[in-house]
XYZ file of C-alpha atoms in Angstrom:
168
model
C 5.858 105.162 -26.941
C 4.486 105.267 -30.457
C 1.709 106.220 -32.790
C -1.707 106.163 -31.150
C -3.434 104.223 -33.897
C -5.737 101.218 -34.013
C -3.138 98.695 -35.182
C -0.769 99.602 -32.329
C -3.470 98.705 -29.742
C -2.719 101.480 -27.206
C -6.142 100.758 -25.696
C -4.663 97.579 -24.207
C -2.168 99.600 -22.168
C -4.990 101.651 -20.637
C -7.098 98.557 -20.002
C -4.082 96.825 -18.421
C -3.660 99.832 -16.127
C -7.328 99.555 -15.120
C -6.798 95.845 -14.387
C -3.728 96.638 -12.283
C -5.724 99.181 -10.264
C -8.483 96.622 -9.653
C -5.734 94.366 -8.240
C -4.589 97.107 -5.876
C -1.472 98.103 -7.814
C -0.976 101.884 -7.728
C 0.483 102.017 -11.232
C 0.618 105.084 -13.469
C 0.811 105.147 -17.243
C 2.567 107.653 -19.471
C 1.623 107.444 -23.137
C 4.130 109.126 -25.437
C 2.908 109.773 -28.942
C 0.143 111.204 -31.040
C -2.316 109.788 -33.502
C -5.925 109.346 -34.539
C -6.991 107.558 -31.338
C -5.869 110.279 -28.937
C -9.338 111.634 -28.127
C -10.814 108.149 -27.787
C -7.965 107.092 -25.499
C -8.436 110.154 -23.292
C -12.077 109.162 -22.798
C -11.102 105.537 -22.119
C -8.528 106.675 -19.526
C -10.948 108.919 -17.606
C -10.482 108.378 -13.875
C -7.158 106.577 -14.303
C -3.678 108.033 -13.701
C -2.714 108.356 -17.362
C -0.553 111.148 -18.743
C -0.672 111.824 -22.474
C 2.475 113.675 -23.537
C 1.739 113.940 -27.231
C 4.611 113.662 -29.672
C 7.983 114.429 -28.090
C 10.579 115.312 -30.738
C 13.566 115.406 -28.368
C 15.110 111.935 -28.238
C 16.800 112.692 -24.920
C 13.433 113.424 -23.296
C 11.941 110.174 -24.608
C 15.032 108.279 -23.436
C 14.698 109.828 -19.975
C 11.039 108.809 -19.754
C 11.891 105.269 -20.822
C 14.845 105.023 -18.443
C 12.802 106.154 -15.449
C 9.890 103.789 -16.111
C 9.614 100.598 -14.099
C 8.251 98.687 -17.085
C 7.183 99.462 -20.648
C 4.182 97.973 -22.427
C 4.253 97.230 -26.162
C 0.812 95.759 -26.853
C 0.923 95.818 -30.683
C 0.447 92.292 -32.036
C 1.594 93.269 -35.546
C 5.131 94.523 -34.987
C 7.530 93.549 -37.743
C 10.539 94.415 -35.562
C 9.712 96.413 -32.445
C 11.978 99.452 -32.492
C 10.150 101.022 -29.524
C 10.751 97.799 -27.579
C 14.448 97.883 -28.416
C 14.640 101.543 -27.382
C 13.076 100.731 -23.996
C 15.502 97.847 -23.506
C 18.428 100.118 -24.412
C 17.259 102.465 -21.662
C 17.341 99.570 -19.184
C 13.575 99.117 -18.988
C 12.034 95.656 -19.242
C 9.055 95.349 -21.586
C 5.764 93.472 -21.666
C 5.129 92.688 -25.339
C 2.304 91.057 -27.262
C 2.779 87.341 -27.790
C 2.270 87.830 -31.527
C 4.449 89.747 -33.960
C 8.217 90.066 -33.939
C 8.634 92.120 -30.753
C 8.476 88.962 -28.661
C 11.781 87.861 -30.140
C 13.438 90.835 -28.465
C 12.640 89.882 -24.874
C 14.495 87.075 -23.151
C 15.419 86.418 -19.539
C 14.467 89.307 -17.310
C 14.373 91.755 -20.205
C 10.615 91.288 -20.401
C 7.739 88.926 -21.005
C 5.351 88.008 -23.776
C 1.661 88.307 -22.927
C -1.545 87.482 -24.737
C -3.119 90.520 -26.346
C -5.711 91.189 -23.684
C -5.703 93.488 -20.670
C -5.603 90.853 -17.894
C -2.630 89.112 -19.521
C -0.788 92.402 -20.058
C -1.443 93.347 -16.419
C -0.144 89.943 -15.283
C 2.959 90.534 -17.401
C 3.530 93.871 -15.706
C 3.155 92.244 -12.281
C 5.632 89.531 -13.277
C 8.225 92.069 -14.414
C 7.736 94.086 -11.231
C 8.339 90.946 -9.153
C 11.909 90.750 -10.477
C 14.612 92.745 -8.759
C 15.074 96.142 -10.338
C 18.852 95.719 -10.844
C 18.358 92.318 -12.532
C 15.695 93.492 -14.943
C 17.574 96.699 -15.803
C 20.811 94.755 -16.425
C 19.081 92.098 -18.546
C 17.139 94.693 -20.554
C 20.279 96.646 -21.373
C 22.258 93.489 -22.199
C 19.510 92.307 -24.532
C 19.500 95.630 -26.382
C 23.262 95.446 -26.825
C 22.766 92.256 -28.856
C 21.058 94.346 -31.550
C 23.632 96.721 -32.972
C 22.551 98.346 -36.227
C 25.054 96.193 -38.130
C 23.804 92.954 -36.553
C 20.166 93.926 -37.048
C 20.556 94.914 -40.701
C 22.638 91.811 -41.453
C 19.942 89.631 -39.870
C 17.180 91.388 -41.775
C 18.994 91.022 -45.075
C 19.683 87.359 -44.373
C 15.962 86.772 -43.741
C 15.253 88.165 -47.189
C 18.176 86.320 -48.790
C 19.864 89.557 -49.821
C 23.599 89.719 -50.244
C 25.288 93.102 -49.975
C 28.654 93.543 -51.606
C 31.088 96.260 -50.606
C 32.504 98.411 -53.425
């Protein structure tokens, strides 16, 4: 889920899917979003079970897609927070994230794994998540998301920047 642009590295999700298929895993990939790489990604995904939804403005539809996924992939190594990761976790879906950037801080326990930013490592991360029991990973994902209320998140962000907010 996100903008299909170079810095987000959506190509890694497609390449991870190809790696999973070479390993005999009958995985499917749904890419939600639009962006400048869409045509290139369609070519890259030729012959693979990839669905491109384009931008979906209805939050409930995106939440349903996230909640019904077995695992989400967030391959961007430059995330400053990882809102899409947090949204997946809130929907009870464990996430494979890049081992660089801030998104890795969001996954602990069976809420997900950090993987190197290459297709074989992302595919291995998906296999690891799928090896966990579905109830455990869904529970841990949801519990992890609950640790990031808007108040807690904003307070943490402001503290990182040494900003003090005073109430009127």
